[in-house]
Amino acid sequence: MTVQLNQEGVVQQILQWVNPIIPTAPQVVLELLTVLPEECYNRNVSVNYETREMFSRQLTDNIHHVFAFLQYVRSTPQSQSYGNQILKCLERWIENTTISGSLLVSQ
């Protein structure tokens, strides 16, 4: 639905909505952030190429929020149990956005 609506700032809005639950349910947010970029190129979502590219740009523009969240989760006492999910989330964002190599290395 996010890709189909493709409103400016929708990714940032989603991140703001889930921000209050991060301390109590980071696993839920981690799962959401893992699937969100996958929707960009999901062929079951009926949108044109330009709409997909606009959504991909929104994802890219908000990658710093995702990195901050992943760093937060990694610093929690439960981080060992989230290790694979953190890497999977990061992989999905790398696959579906345009992240510079220098930004990725710095993170």
Short mmCIF file of C-alpha atoms in Angstrom, two decimals:
data_model
loop_
_atom_site.label_atom_id
_atom_site.label_comp_id
_atom_site.label_asym_id
_atom_site.label_seq_id
_atom_site.Cartn_x
_atom_site.Cartn_y
_atom_site.Cartn_z
CA MET A 1 0.00 0.00 0.00
CA THR A 2 2.89 2.33 0.76
CA VAL A 3 4.28 1.90 -2.75
CA GLN A 4 0.87 2.35 -4.36
CA LEU A 5 0.08 5.54 -2.45
CA ASN A 6 3.63 6.81 -2.91
CA GLN A 7 3.05 10.02 -1.04
CA GLU A 8 6.05 12.21 -0.37
CA GLY A 9 7.38 11.55 3.12
CA VAL A 10 5.50 8.25 3.61
CA VAL A 11 8.62 6.36 4.66
CA GLN A 12 9.49 9.01 7.22
CA GLN A 13 5.89 8.93 8.48
CA ILE A 14 6.02 5.15 8.97
CA LEU A 15 9.26 5.52 10.93
CA GLN A 16 7.66 8.18 13.13
CA TRP A 17 4.64 5.95 13.80
CA VAL A 18 6.77 3.01 14.93
CA ASN A 19 9.24 5.09 16.94
CA PRO A 20 7.26 4.83 20.23
CA ILE A 21 7.31 1.02 20.18
CA ILE A 22 11.04 0.65 19.52
CA PRO A 23 12.04 0.35 23.21
CA THR A 24 9.37 -2.23 24.01
CA ALA A 25 9.06 -4.20 20.75
CA PRO A 26 12.18 -3.77 18.61
CA GLN A 27 11.54 -7.15 16.94
CA VAL A 28 8.29 -5.85 15.40
CA VAL A 29 10.00 -2.76 14.02
CA LEU A 30 12.91 -4.86 12.77
CA GLU A 31 10.52 -7.11 10.86
CA LEU A 32 8.69 -4.12 9.37
CA LEU A 33 11.94 -2.49 8.27
CA THR A 34 13.05 -5.78 6.71
CA VAL A 35 9.98 -6.12 4.48
CA LEU A 36 9.46 -2.43 3.67
CA PRO A 37 12.22 -2.17 1.03
CA GLU A 38 11.18 -5.50 -0.50
CA GLU A 39 7.87 -3.91 -1.48
CA CYS A 40 9.70 -1.50 -3.75
CA TYR A 41 10.18 -4.14 -6.45
CA ASN A 42 7.39 -6.53 -5.52
CA ARG A 43 5.77 -7.44 -8.85
CA ASN A 44 2.49 -8.23 -7.10
CA VAL A 45 2.11 -4.50 -6.43
CA SER A 46 0.63 -2.93 -9.53
CA VAL A 47 2.52 0.33 -10.05
CA ASN A 48 4.63 1.72 -12.86
CA TYR A 49 8.42 1.94 -12.96
CA GLU A 50 8.50 5.65 -12.09
CA THR A 51 6.45 5.07 -8.94
CA ARG A 52 8.81 2.30 -7.87
CA GLU A 53 11.81 4.54 -8.45
CA MET A 54 10.24 7.38 -6.43
CA PHE A 55 9.63 4.97 -3.55
CA SER A 56 13.20 3.69 -3.81
CA ARG A 57 14.45 7.29 -3.54
CA GLN A 58 12.33 7.78 -0.41
CA LEU A 59 13.87 4.65 1.06
CA THR A 60 17.35 5.90 0.23
CA ASP A 61 16.61 9.31 1.72
CA ASN A 62 15.67 7.67 5.03
CA ILE A 63 18.46 5.12 5.29
CA HIS A 64 20.12 7.09 8.10
CA HIS A 65 17.05 6.44 10.28
CA VAL A 66 17.30 2.72 9.56
CA PHE A 67 21.01 2.67 10.39
CA ALA A 68 20.31 4.46 13.66
CA PHE A 69 17.63 1.91 14.54
CA LEU A 70 19.86 -1.04 13.67
CA GLN A 71 22.65 0.40 15.80
CA TYR A 72 20.20 0.82 18.66
CA VAL A 73 19.02 -2.79 18.39
CA ARG A 74 22.60 -4.01 18.18
CA SER A 75 23.39 -2.20 21.44
CA THR A 76 20.54 -3.80 23.42
CA PRO A 77 21.11 -6.76 25.75
CA GLN A 78 19.03 -8.94 23.39
CA SER A 79 21.19 -8.06 20.39
CA GLN A 80 22.55 -11.62 20.11
CA SER A 81 19.07 -12.92 19.37
CA TYR A 82 18.52 -10.26 16.69
CA GLY A 83 21.86 -10.72 14.89
CA ASN A 84 20.59 -12.58 11.82
CA GLN A 85 17.52 -10.36 11.51
CA ILE A 86 19.68 -7.22 11.68
CA LEU A 87 21.83 -8.52 8.82
CA LYS A 88 18.78 -9.54 6.80
CA CYS A 89 17.26 -6.07 7.25
CA LEU A 90 20.49 -4.41 6.20
CA GLU A 91 20.72 -6.69 3.18
CA ARG A 92 17.20 -5.73 2.03
CA TRP A 93 18.01 -2.02 2.31
CA ILE A 94 21.27 -2.45 0.40
CA GLU A 95 19.50 -4.41 -2.36
CA ASN A 96 16.64 -1.95 -2.80
CA THR A 97 18.23 1.45 -2.28
CA THR A 98 21.21 3.41 -3.48
CA ILE A 99 23.60 3.51 -0.56
CA SER A 100 27.03 4.94 -1.15
CA GLY A 101 29.92 2.68 -0.30
CA SER A 102 31.40 5.28 2.04
CA LEU A 103 28.14 5.55 4.01
CA LEU A 104 27.90 1.79 4.28
CA VAL A 105 31.49 1.47 5.49
CA SER A 106 31.00 4.23 8.05
CA GLN A 107 28.07 2.35 9.53
#
